[in-house]
Amino acid sequence: MCDTVSPLNGSNLSIAAFLKQPAEWKNSVLGALCFSADAVESQIQTDMGVPCMCVSMQRLDAGDSICEVWHGSGPLTRGQCGAIHYRHDEEVLFGVIVLSETIFEAGTDKTPLQQATESAYRQVFALLETLRYPYLFRFWNYIADINTHSFGLERYRQFNQGRQDAFLAHGRDVVGNVPAACALGFGQGRSAQGPLTIAFLAGRMAPLNIENPRQISAYQYPQQYGPRSPTFSRASLVRLGLDEVLFVSGTASIVGHATLHPADVVAQTRETMTNIKAVLAEANRLASRRFDLSSLHYKVYVRHPADLAQIRAELAHCVGDTLKAVYLQADVCRQELLLEIEATAAHPLVSMSGQRD
Ligand code: 3EB
């Protein structure tokens, strides 16, 4: 069986392999994040029997689709609320919301994407208040044509407005205590018109939020990156069952708030890994035992498929032979950024009274 990692770990497998798993394995699945450029395969989400986010992105390192699967423990409860599909155990909830912008009208003071984003996030917060999973660990955000300008503003910046408005409307912090996240684009130039697609993990215990001393917190980015700062932290450290899980947010070649090495994909990869190392060092001040670069599972979003070989070689150089990475074609939220890397690691929690190694 491909379930070689601890059951609470996010494990990776293809959609086809997912469907072949035995029922008892599927019964413990909270949800999945799937990426496939194959339109037929991406329809399969409805057959999977669990909340499944499916985004139309091409995997670059293999022909297969890829699913990141999150498992719960004990009996799971499944539900639907508005546009959200979710599943939870006693301590953690995974959900997916897919919302089309076309149901929102332009002409008000908010763009359709801004309204869709605000609505999606408000629905998520309302559900989590009702079901009592108040703490957000991690959001995954996928936005069609993320770098396109409309209504006088880049679409990623419209998304940031809607997201922050929803946080504020629900009395949530927009600085400091904010979840880890990633935000990627798909369909650029193909005018794919895909829906806004968001997945999330939330729980009943507060995560520890981590910033990167090399970078200004994203929630404090200056106005030049848009009227509203993005609402995310650089990483979150959470307890999931018996595991301690580290979610490193989408990370790019940004130092301070500036984009570095605009046309140099190798230098951007190196800078991104230096940022991830800095986030790891911060996390290790709080973690029950050390995370290191080789313990992370990476998802690498690559703007230009032709850059794959160079990015891969640089990453192997930084991490070593044990590199575990999946590569997807995606657009990144600043035009000059050629890649964004997110990462996750889990290890059994060492209790405060337990032995450290
Ligand atoms: C950055 O550091 C790169 O808007 O949720 C990374 C992770 C990025 C999350 C988000 C954006 C987001 O600003 C972009």
Coordinates of C-alpha atoms in Angstrom, one line a residue, residues 212 214 251 270-284 293 296 318-319:
N212 CA 10.5 34.8 8.6
R214 CA 14.5 37.7 6.4
T251 CA 7.6 30.8 -0.3
R270 CA 18.3 29.4 -4.0
E271 CA 16.8 32.5 -2.4
T272 CA 13.5 30.7 -1.8
M273 CA 15.4 27.8 -0.1
T274 CA 17.3 30.3 2.1
N275 CA 13.9 31.6 3.1
I276 CA 12.6 28.2 3.9
K277 CA 15.7 27.5 6.0
A278 CA 15.0 30.7 7.9
V279 CA 11.4 29.6 8.5
L280 CA 12.6 26.2 9.6
A281 CA 15.0 27.8 12.1
E282 CA 12.1 29.8 13.6
A283 CA 9.9 26.7 13.7
N284 CA 12.6 24.7 15.5
L293 CA 15.2 20.4 5.0
L296 CA 9.9 18.4 4.4
C318 CA 20.1 22.4 -1.4
V319 CA 18.2 19.4 0.1

